[in-house]
Short mmCIF file of C-alpha atoms in Angstrom, two decimals:
data_model
loop_
_atom_site.label_atom_id
_atom_site.label_comp_id
_atom_site.label_asym_id
_atom_site.label_seq_id
_atom_site.Cartn_x
_atom_site.Cartn_y
_atom_site.Cartn_z
CA ALA A 1 105.99 96.31 27.70
CA MET A 2 102.84 95.76 29.80
CA ASN A 3 100.51 96.59 26.40
CA GLU A 4 103.56 94.72 24.10
CA LYS A 5 102.84 91.03 26.28
CA TYR A 6 99.10 92.43 26.72
CA LYS A 7 98.14 92.99 23.29
CA MET A 8 101.01 89.38 22.58
CA ARG A 9 98.46 87.27 24.94
CA LEU A 10 95.58 88.62 23.83
CA GLY A 11 97.18 87.59 20.12
CA LYS A 12 97.33 84.20 21.02
CA PHE A 13 94.59 83.70 22.84
CA LEU A 14 92.46 83.96 19.82
CA ILE A 15 94.72 82.67 17.85
CA LEU A 16 93.55 79.73 20.34
CA ILE A 17 90.20 79.95 20.51
CA LEU A 18 89.59 80.10 15.96
CA ALA A 19 91.93 77.05 15.90
CA ALA A 20 89.16 75.42 18.84
CA ALA A 21 86.91 77.21 16.63
CA GLY A 22 87.94 75.39 13.27
CA ILE A 23 88.90 72.66 15.29
CA LEU A 24 85.46 72.33 16.14
CA TRP A 25 83.47 73.22 12.49
CA ILE A 26 85.62 69.75 11.33
CA SER A 27 84.54 67.05 14.18
CA MET A 28 81.34 67.90 13.58
CA PHE A 29 81.36 67.83 9.64
CA PHE A 30 83.06 64.58 10.08
CA LEU A 31 80.95 63.74 12.79
CA ARG A 32 78.22 63.95 10.03
CA GLN A 33 79.39 62.77 7.39
CA TYR A 34 80.29 59.29 8.79
CA THR A 35 76.34 59.14 11.33
CA ALA A 36 74.75 59.57 7.39
CA ARG A 37 77.18 56.78 6.16
CA GLU A 38 76.03 54.38 9.22
CA SER A 39 73.31 55.10 9.51
CA VAL A 40 72.39 53.74 5.55
CA ALA A 41 75.12 51.17 7.24
CA SER A 42 73.27 50.26 10.98
CA GLY A 43 70.02 48.43 9.81
CA SER A 44 68.70 49.85 13.06
CA ALA A 45 66.85 53.07 12.08
CA ARG A 46 63.08 52.98 12.69
CA ILE A 47 60.83 55.11 11.71
CA VAL A 48 57.25 55.87 13.65
CA TYR A 49 55.19 58.15 11.86
CA GLY A 50 51.41 59.14 13.57
CA THR A 51 49.94 55.55 14.25
CA SER A 52 52.65 54.11 11.76
CA SER A 53 56.22 52.40 11.57
CA TYR A 54 59.39 50.84 9.68
CA THR A 55 62.10 49.47 10.79
CA ARG A 56 64.79 49.07 8.32
CA PRO A 57 67.11 45.19 7.74
CA ASP A 58 70.26 45.60 8.44
CA LYS A 59 71.96 44.88 5.03
CA SER A 60 73.57 41.04 6.13
CA HIS A 61 69.73 39.72 5.93
CA LEU A 62 69.68 40.98 2.10
CA ALA A 63 69.75 37.76 0.23
CA THR A 64 69.05 36.92 -2.84
CA ASP A 65 67.08 33.21 -3.77
CA ARG A 66 68.86 30.73 -6.23
CA GLU A 67 66.08 29.86 -8.24
CA THR A 68 64.65 32.68 -9.46
CA ASN A 69 67.07 35.68 -8.93
CA ILE A 70 64.91 37.76 -6.58
CA GLU A 71 66.72 39.68 -4.10
CA TYR A 72 64.10 40.12 -0.49
CA ILE A 73 64.83 39.86 3.28
CA ASP A 74 65.83 36.42 4.33
CA ASN A 75 64.28 37.18 8.66
CA GLU A 76 61.00 38.85 7.59
CA LEU A 77 56.97 38.67 6.07
CA LEU A 78 54.43 40.47 5.21
CA ALA A 79 51.24 40.67 6.01
CA TRP A 80 48.24 43.05 5.21
CA LYS A 81 45.32 41.43 8.24
CA ARG A 82 41.87 40.77 7.49
CA ASP A 83 39.36 43.74 7.83
CA ASP A 84 37.55 40.80 10.69
CA MET A 85 39.90 39.39 12.16
CA PRO A 86 40.27 41.17 15.92
CA GLU A 87 43.58 42.96 17.06
CA ASN A 88 44.09 40.79 19.80
CA GLU A 89 43.40 37.47 17.27
CA PHE A 90 45.89 38.89 15.02
CA LYS A 91 49.23 39.11 17.41
CA ALA A 92 48.32 35.68 19.34
CA TYR A 93 48.99 34.65 16.23
CA LEU A 94 52.08 35.42 16.10
CA GLU A 95 53.02 34.63 18.92
CA GLU A 96 52.44 31.26 18.56
CA HIS A 97 54.37 31.15 15.21
CA HIS A 98 57.60 33.19 16.72
CA MET A 99 57.10 35.96 14.16
CA GLU A 100 57.43 39.85 16.01
CA ILE A 101 55.89 42.97 14.11
CA VAL A 102 58.76 45.49 13.42
CA GLY A 103 56.00 47.98 11.46
CA LYS A 104 52.88 48.47 10.56
CA MET A 105 50.89 51.03 7.75
CA SER A 106 47.94 51.53 10.18
CA SER A 107 45.83 52.15 7.29
CA ILE A 108 45.58 49.62 5.20
CA SER A 109 46.90 47.05 8.34
CA LEU A 110 50.25 45.64 6.18
CA TYR A 111 52.56 44.24 8.93
CA GLN A 112 56.18 44.17 8.97
CA LEU A 113 57.11 40.97 10.80
CA ARG A 114 60.55 39.63 12.22
CA LEU A 115 60.87 36.34 12.30
CA GLU A 116 63.56 34.03 14.58
CA GLY A 117 66.19 33.15 12.03
CA THR A 118 66.47 33.17 8.66
CA TYR A 119 64.67 31.56 5.97
CA SER A 120 65.04 30.51 1.76
CA TYR A 121 62.83 32.34 -0.09
CA GLU A 122 60.22 29.17 -0.94
CA ARG A 123 60.36 28.75 2.96
CA LEU A 124 58.69 32.52 2.91
CA MET A 125 56.93 31.76 0.46
CA GLU A 126 55.04 28.73 1.61
CA LEU A 127 54.64 30.16 5.89
CA ALA A 128 52.41 33.70 3.18
CA ALA A 129 50.44 31.02 2.14
CA GLN A 130 49.64 28.69 5.83
CA MET A 131 48.84 32.29 7.02
CA THR A 132 46.76 32.85 4.40
CA GLU A 133 45.55 29.62 4.51
CA GLN A 134 44.67 29.57 8.50
CA LYS A 135 42.71 33.43 7.55
CA ALA A 136 45.41 35.31 9.58
CA ALA A 137 45.53 37.69 6.90
CA LYS A 138 44.36 38.00 3.87
CA SER A 139 47.65 38.13 1.35
CA ALA A 140 51.67 38.39 2.45
CA GLY A 141 54.57 37.47 1.58
CA PRO A 142 58.55 38.21 1.75
CA ASN A 143 59.66 41.70 1.61
CA ILE A 144 61.80 42.00 -1.44
CA THR A 145 63.80 45.22 -2.50
CA CYS A 146 64.63 46.96 -5.48
CA GLY A 147 67.75 49.06 -7.11
CA ILE A 148 66.00 53.29 -6.18
CA VAL A 149 68.35 55.64 -9.29
CA SER A 150 67.24 59.09 -9.72
CA GLY A 151 65.81 60.07 -12.95
CA SER A 152 68.43 62.74 -13.86
CA ARG A 153 71.67 62.50 -16.49
CA SER A 154 73.67 64.76 -14.53
CA GLU A 155 76.30 63.15 -12.86
CA GLU A 156 77.49 66.17 -10.77
CA ASN A 157 75.45 69.50 -9.79
CA GLY A 158 77.91 72.52 -10.97
CA SER A 159 76.46 76.03 -9.55
CA ALA A 160 74.38 77.81 -11.19
CA GLY A 161 74.70 80.83 -10.45
CA THR A 162 73.08 83.69 -9.19
CA GLU A 163 73.46 85.68 -12.63
CA ALA A 164 72.10 82.58 -14.82
CA LEU A 165 68.49 82.61 -12.76
CA GLU A 166 65.71 83.75 -13.94
CA TRP A 167 62.87 84.39 -11.96
CA LEU A 168 60.31 82.56 -14.84
CA PRO A 169 62.04 79.25 -16.11
CA TRP A 170 61.96 78.61 -19.89
CA GLY A 171 60.24 75.05 -18.31
CA LEU A 172 57.40 76.85 -16.45
CA GLN A 173 57.45 79.68 -20.09
CA ALA A 174 56.89 76.59 -21.83
CA VAL A 175 54.05 74.26 -20.36
CA GLU A 176 52.30 77.72 -20.12
CA MET A 177 52.28 78.01 -16.34
CA GLU A 178 51.10 81.26 -15.64
CA GLY A 179 47.97 80.95 -17.49
CA ALA A 180 46.91 78.24 -15.07
CA TRP A 181 48.07 80.61 -12.40
CA SER A 182 45.76 83.49 -13.59
CA LEU A 183 42.12 80.70 -13.84
CA THR A 184 43.80 79.20 -10.81
CA LYS A 185 44.49 82.73 -9.05
CA GLY A 186 41.80 83.36 -5.92
CA ILE A 187 41.31 80.75 -4.85
CA GLU A 188 42.36 80.68 -1.51
CA LYS A 189 42.72 76.56 -0.63
CA LYS A 190 45.31 74.56 -0.62
CA ILE A 191 46.34 71.23 -1.48
CA ASN A 192 48.85 68.78 -0.21
CA VAL A 193 51.82 67.72 -2.91
CA GLY A 194 54.50 65.40 -1.69
CA VAL A 195 58.25 64.69 -3.52
CA LEU A 196 59.38 60.78 -2.99
CA ASP A 197 62.56 61.59 -3.30
CA THR A 198 66.45 61.71 -2.54
CA GLY A 199 67.24 63.73 0.37
CA PHE A 200 66.12 67.54 0.98
CA PHE A 201 68.02 70.24 1.80
CA THR A 202 65.33 71.80 4.27
CA GLU A 203 66.67 74.77 5.62
CA HIS A 204 66.77 76.17 1.06
CA GLU A 205 65.83 80.25 0.97
CA ASP A 206 63.48 79.89 -1.70
CA LEU A 207 61.50 75.78 0.03
CA VAL A 208 59.26 75.60 2.12
CA PHE A 209 58.33 72.25 3.64
CA ALA A 210 55.24 72.03 5.69
CA GLU A 211 57.48 69.61 7.01
CA THR A 212 60.64 68.23 7.41
CA PRO A 213 60.48 64.90 4.77
CA LEU A 214 60.25 61.51 6.33
CA ALA A 215 63.50 59.78 6.92
CA ASN A 216 65.18 63.01 5.39
CA SER A 217 68.80 62.31 4.78
CA LEU A 218 71.08 64.74 1.86
CA TYR A 219 73.76 61.61 1.60
CA ASP A 220 74.02 59.15 -0.39
CA GLU A 221 75.85 55.70 -0.64
CA ASP A 222 79.14 57.58 -0.74
CA GLY A 223 79.06 59.77 1.85
CA LYS A 224 78.79 62.62 -0.69
CA ILE A 225 75.65 65.63 -0.09
CA GLU A 226 72.95 65.71 -2.91
CA SER A 227 70.36 67.82 -4.49
CA HIS A 228 68.08 65.13 -7.11
CA GLY A 229 65.72 65.54 -4.43
CA THR A 230 65.92 69.17 -3.28
CA HIS A 231 66.12 70.39 -7.54
CA VAL A 232 62.73 68.88 -8.41
CA ALA A 233 61.04 69.22 -5.55
CA GLY A 234 62.05 73.64 -6.28
CA ILE A 235 60.79 72.58 -9.22
CA LEU A 236 57.54 71.56 -8.32
CA ALA A 237 57.37 73.80 -4.83
CA ALA A 238 60.33 76.45 -5.30
CA SER A 239 58.95 80.37 -2.96
CA SER A 240 57.75 82.46 -5.81
CA ASP A 241 59.37 85.34 -3.90
CA PRO A 242 61.87 87.00 -6.69
CA ASP A 243 64.03 88.53 -4.46
CA LYS A 244 65.45 84.55 -3.09
CA GLY A 245 65.11 83.06 -6.62
CA ILE A 246 62.90 81.36 -9.27
CA CYS A 247 59.58 79.86 -9.59
CA GLY A 248 58.23 76.88 -8.80
CA ALA A 249 54.53 75.26 -10.13
CA ILE A 250 52.51 75.81 -7.81
CA PRO A 251 52.06 78.54 -6.02
CA LEU A 252 53.45 79.41 -2.42
CA ASP A 253 50.25 80.40 -0.89
CA GLN A 254 48.60 77.51 -2.69
CA ARG A 255 49.87 74.16 -1.91
CA ASN A 256 51.82 72.37 0.95
CA LEU A 257 54.74 70.31 0.88
CA TYR A 258 55.99 67.32 1.89
CA GLY A 259 58.68 64.92 1.61
CA ALA A 260 59.63 61.62 2.29
CA SER A 261 63.30 60.90 0.81
CA VAL A 262 64.50 56.43 0.09
CA PHE A 263 68.38 58.20 1.36
CA GLY A 264 66.56 57.76 5.15
CA MET A 265 65.65 53.81 3.95
CA ARG A 266 68.34 52.32 2.17
CA ILE A 267 69.05 50.01 2.83
CA ASP A 268 72.80 49.40 1.11
CA ARG A 269 74.13 51.83 -1.51
CA ASP A 270 70.45 51.58 -3.60
CA ARG A 271 68.53 48.85 -2.51
CA VAL A 272 65.39 49.61 -0.54
CA ASP A 273 62.78 47.02 0.50
CA PHE A 274 59.23 47.02 -0.33
CA MET A 275 57.60 47.87 3.38
CA GLY A 276 60.70 51.56 2.90
CA LEU A 277 59.04 52.21 -0.45
CA GLY A 278 55.34 51.47 0.75
CA THR A 279 56.22 53.55 4.75
CA ALA A 280 57.47 57.05 1.38
CA LEU A 281 53.90 56.13 0.40
CA ASN A 282 51.88 55.37 3.76
CA TYR A 283 53.38 58.08 5.31
CA LEU A 284 52.83 61.25 2.06
CA ILE A 285 49.50 59.07 0.28
CA ALA A 286 47.29 58.29 3.99
CA GLN A 287 48.62 60.48 6.47
CA LYS A 288 49.71 63.28 4.71
CA ASN A 289 46.93 63.38 2.32
CA CYS A 290 49.00 64.27 -0.68
CA LYS A 291 46.41 64.04 -3.21
CA VAL A 292 49.43 64.72 -6.19
CA VAL A 293 52.55 62.83 -5.65
CA ASN A 294 55.84 62.68 -6.88
CA LEU A 295 58.40 60.30 -8.10
CA SER A 296 61.17 61.60 -10.36
CA LEU A 297 62.89 57.93 -9.56
CA ILE A 298 63.58 55.36 -11.17
CA CYS A 299 62.08 51.32 -9.39
CA PHE A 300 64.98 50.14 -10.60
CA GLY A 301 69.01 50.00 -9.70
CA LYS A 302 71.92 49.93 -11.97
CA GLU A 303 71.96 46.57 -11.99
CA GLU A 304 68.55 45.87 -13.28
CA MET A 305 69.74 47.81 -16.03
CA ILE A 306 71.50 45.43 -17.49
CA LYS A 307 70.04 43.02 -17.07
CA GLU A 308 66.49 44.66 -18.64
CA MET A 309 68.08 45.27 -21.41
CA ASN A 310 68.15 41.25 -21.92
CA GLY A 311 65.01 41.30 -21.63
CA GLU A 312 64.63 39.53 -17.85
CA ASN A 313 63.97 41.64 -13.94
CA PRO A 314 63.21 38.84 -12.12
CA ASN A 315 62.46 41.45 -8.30
CA GLY A 316 60.70 44.27 -10.91
CA GLU A 317 57.87 41.46 -12.14
CA ALA A 318 57.42 40.27 -8.21
CA LEU A 319 57.37 43.93 -7.22
CA VAL A 320 54.31 45.12 -9.42
CA PRO A 321 52.43 42.98 -7.74
CA ARG A 322 52.84 44.09 -4.66
CA LEU A 323 52.72 47.79 -5.65
CA GLU A 324 49.16 46.55 -7.04
CA GLU A 325 48.19 46.13 -3.74
CA LEU A 326 49.96 48.87 -2.22
CA LEU A 327 48.12 51.22 -4.23
CA GLU A 328 44.91 49.59 -4.09
CA GLY A 329 45.13 49.71 -0.81
CA PHE A 330 45.13 53.61 -1.08
CA LEU A 331 41.83 53.92 -2.43
CA GLU A 332 39.17 50.88 -0.53
CA LYS A 333 40.73 53.60 1.87
CA GLY A 334 38.98 56.43 0.43
CA CYS A 335 42.62 58.11 -0.09
CA ASP A 336 43.39 59.38 -4.57
CA PHE A 337 45.56 60.00 -5.91
CA VAL A 338 47.74 61.07 -9.17
CA ILE A 339 51.82 60.11 -9.19
CA CYS A 340 53.49 62.24 -11.64
CA LYS A 341 56.32 59.47 -12.65
CA ALA A 342 59.61 60.07 -15.38
CA ALA A 343 60.28 57.62 -17.67
CA GLY A 344 63.52 57.39 -17.73
CA ASN A 345 66.79 58.49 -19.13
CA GLN A 346 67.42 55.11 -21.03
CA LYS A 347 66.86 55.35 -24.36
CA GLU A 348 67.29 51.81 -25.36
CA VAL A 349 64.87 50.83 -22.61
CA ASP A 350 61.13 50.63 -22.64
CA ALA A 351 59.14 53.23 -19.87
CA SER A 352 56.96 50.17 -18.80
CA TRP A 353 60.13 48.05 -17.32
CA ASP A 354 59.90 50.14 -14.46
CA PRO A 355 57.64 48.90 -11.94
CA PHE A 356 55.38 51.08 -11.77
CA ALA A 357 54.30 52.07 -14.96
CA ALA A 358 54.36 47.70 -15.29
CA ILE A 359 51.17 48.21 -13.07
CA GLU A 360 48.22 46.80 -15.22
CA SER A 361 44.53 46.76 -12.36
CA PRO A 362 43.07 49.28 -14.37
CA ARG A 363 41.96 52.11 -10.97
CA VAL A 364 46.05 52.23 -10.32
CA ARG A 365 47.32 52.44 -13.89
CA GLU A 366 44.81 54.90 -14.62
CA ARG A 367 46.81 56.81 -12.02
CA ILE A 368 49.81 56.78 -12.66
CA LEU A 369 51.10 59.44 -15.53
CA VAL A 370 54.35 58.54 -16.67
CA THR A 371 56.55 61.42 -18.53
CA GLY A 372 58.55 61.93 -21.17
CA ALA A 373 61.69 65.22 -21.36
CA ALA A 374 61.33 67.64 -23.42
CA ALA A 375 63.91 69.85 -24.99
CA GLY A 376 64.43 73.10 -26.27
CA GLU A 377 67.26 75.46 -27.90
CA ASP A 378 67.06 77.94 -30.36
CA GLY A 379 62.64 78.36 -29.47
CA ARG A 380 62.68 74.58 -31.38
CA LEU A 381 60.46 72.28 -29.03
CA PHE A 382 61.68 68.72 -28.53
CA LEU A 383 61.70 65.61 -27.46
CA ALA A 384 64.97 65.37 -25.42
CA ASP A 385 66.68 62.20 -28.04
CA TYR A 386 67.69 60.15 -24.52
CA SER A 387 63.96 60.07 -23.30
CA SER A 388 63.24 56.05 -22.63
CA PRO A 389 60.57 55.95 -25.66
CA GLY A 390 57.45 53.41 -25.58
CA GLN A 391 53.36 53.60 -25.45
CA ARG A 392 53.07 53.69 -21.75
CA VAL A 393 54.59 57.55 -22.07
CA ASP A 394 51.32 59.50 -21.77
CA LEU A 395 52.91 63.06 -22.20
CA ALA A 396 56.16 64.78 -22.08
CA ALA A 397 57.45 68.19 -19.81
CA PRO A 398 60.50 70.48 -19.65
CA GLY A 399 64.10 67.94 -19.37
CA GLY A 400 66.70 69.94 -20.77
CA ILE A 401 69.64 69.75 -22.40
CA GLU A 402 73.43 70.23 -21.20
CA ASP A 403 71.98 70.63 -17.35
CA ASP A 404 70.24 73.44 -18.92
CA ILE A 405 67.19 72.63 -16.04
CA ILE A 406 67.66 75.15 -13.45
CA SER A 407 66.47 74.57 -9.43
CA THR A 408 66.99 74.56 -6.15
CA GLY A 409 70.17 72.92 -4.91
CA VAL A 410 72.33 72.26 -1.48
CA GLU A 411 75.75 73.02 -2.20
CA PRO A 412 78.56 71.86 0.27
CA GLY A 413 79.69 75.07 1.56
CA PHE A 414 82.25 76.64 4.27
CA PHE A 415 84.00 72.97 6.23
CA GLN A 416 81.46 70.87 3.37
CA ILE A 417 78.35 72.63 5.74
CA PRO A 418 75.22 71.92 3.47
CA GLN A 419 74.48 75.23 2.14
CA SER A 420 71.62 76.83 -0.54
CA GLY A 421 72.22 77.60 -3.50
CA PHE A 422 70.76 77.47 -7.49
CA VAL A 423 71.74 73.90 -9.63
CA GLY A 424 71.42 73.21 -13.79
CA MET A 425 69.93 69.62 -14.12
CA SER A 426 68.22 67.54 -17.06
CA GLY A 427 66.18 64.24 -17.43
CA THR A 428 62.88 63.22 -17.52
CA SER A 429 62.92 63.90 -13.51
CA MET A 430 62.36 67.45 -14.25
CA ALA A 431 59.92 66.91 -16.77
CA ALA A 432 58.02 64.99 -14.00
CA PRO A 433 57.28 68.16 -11.02
CA TYR A 434 55.61 70.59 -14.31
CA VAL A 435 52.91 67.59 -13.74
CA SER A 436 53.26 67.17 -11.26
CA GLY A 437 52.64 70.58 -10.94
CA ALA A 438 50.13 71.59 -13.56
CA ALA A 439 47.81 68.67 -11.62
CA ALA A 440 47.83 69.99 -8.46
CA LEU A 441 46.33 73.19 -9.90
CA VAL A 442 43.83 71.30 -12.17
CA TRP A 443 42.23 70.00 -8.73
CA LEU A 444 42.95 72.35 -6.87
CA ALA A 445 40.26 73.78 -10.12
CA ASP A 446 38.27 71.81 -8.92
CA PRO A 447 38.16 69.55 -6.29
CA GLU A 448 35.12 66.88 -6.78
CA LEU A 449 37.93 65.58 -9.85
CA THR A 450 38.91 61.24 -9.17
CA GLY A 451 42.62 61.43 -9.72
CA ALA A 452 42.34 59.28 -12.26
CA GLN A 453 40.13 62.28 -14.52
CA VAL A 454 42.35 64.10 -13.43
CA LYS A 455 45.02 62.27 -15.44
CA GLU A 456 42.81 61.96 -18.14
CA ILE A 457 42.03 66.28 -18.95
CA LEU A 458 45.94 66.19 -18.43
CA CYS A 459 46.14 63.97 -21.30
CA ASP A 460 43.74 64.97 -23.22
CA THR A 461 45.30 68.50 -23.28
CA ALA A 462 48.89 68.58 -23.67
CA ASP A 463 49.10 69.50 -27.48
CA ILE A 464 51.57 71.73 -27.35
CA PRO A 465 53.74 70.23 -30.66
CA LEU A 466 57.14 68.71 -30.79
CA GLU A 467 59.75 68.84 -33.98
CA ASN A 468 60.45 65.33 -33.47
CA CYS A 469 57.49 63.53 -32.34
CA SER A 470 54.03 62.49 -33.69
CA GLY A 471 53.39 61.01 -30.24
CA ARG A 472 53.80 62.01 -27.46
CA LYS A 473 52.86 65.47 -26.95
CA LEU A 474 54.17 68.64 -24.54
CA LEU A 475 52.03 69.64 -21.86
CA ASP A 476 49.88 72.08 -21.47
CA ALA A 477 49.08 73.83 -18.23
CA ALA A 478 46.76 76.98 -19.06
CA LYS A 479 44.20 74.61 -21.44
CA ALA A 480 44.22 71.67 -18.72
CA VAL A 481 43.16 73.99 -15.61
CA GLU A 482 40.34 75.76 -18.18
CA THR A 483 39.20 72.18 -19.57
CA ALA A 484 38.13 71.67 -15.58
CA ILE A 485 36.65 74.83 -14.45
CA ASN A 486 34.78 74.17 -18.21
CA GLU A 487 34.09 70.99 -17.53
CA LYS A 488 32.50 71.85 -14.43
CA ASN A 489 31.32 74.61 -15.20
CA LYS A 490 28.81 72.28 -17.07
#
């Protein structure tokens, strides 16, 4: 009888332990969800990286100018300090005019300044002009915002299942990536590559990051786990271990992978301020020396898409000169780069509407590669009908149809805790990292090339025909690397 009582007590004790563990797991999950939502809504997050920093504005300071319809932060200015102005004099000027430094890009002396009170867009423009006239800054202006959406057509991330995995996905085969690897085999140096995207599951068994991505967050504006950034990173740089999953475009031993998450810099839903977007680029290009940056994002939100179809996009137009100035600043400081950009998935909207694609500065434009999406079916290759058109599209790469680009993803597991998975997606988002991988291999083949020369080689050698397109053709990674090697050996 004593034995039975002991067993009953032990059973009850074990049930209590399991119940407590379950409550703990559930609490951790909801705390994680709550924290993800709060981190977006609070606006108090400060990001420090090296000698640079950024403070996300509070969403209560999102304002829209009634005259121009430009959305901006109503209590901030951005100022590029003059190179010949001592730091102490600059800070004295700011103190005199009641401006507080809340962020800084050390590489290009760009400061995020917080003002007392709130201001109209016109008044902020006047204060900016005053700073330049008084030689406190070589350039200044309001901290404008933009919408950020992914260049994927997939509404939901469906699991691919391990039976659907191919170690060498069809996209890599289509662009002759194996030929490029054979040409760069034996090169022992590594190239730094960056991915600016939604967020990344750094614990994925098939992904290896050099360090935790900047401002990393896995959760979308509704607090749901999101796979886009993880998927894009896998196309570019999955570990290439056949026992773990799939092969990325760049061999593991030839790259260092860095990431920056726009989810962690989001002010409200799809809104990001220019300082936040610039911080991500500064981290990747200037601090981590990423020669290739993949941008599988469209830099206008859903509202802007409607405006653009009606021929207007004030925030996009205002963003272009700021992006030019930022990227020119990196080049002036000796930070060369190639940005491989998704063209977009709106066939009614020209690819040049995106602020990055609209940049006209020759030095910057010749380093931004806009990528359309190709699809494959029954051995045929053709331009995907959703791919945004226009003369600004430089070449095409596999973007797929019906979510047939399989890559790394993140899935909700036990109690919705994120876990490794493989998902299928399609879109120009998926096309861009193939080009990023080829760009990295070209630069590995000849490190003396400039970013402009890398882009030129990739475009000139993209001659794999697409059935329904007489203009832009498909990336040929092997031919691009071979051309770089031949030019180097001349």
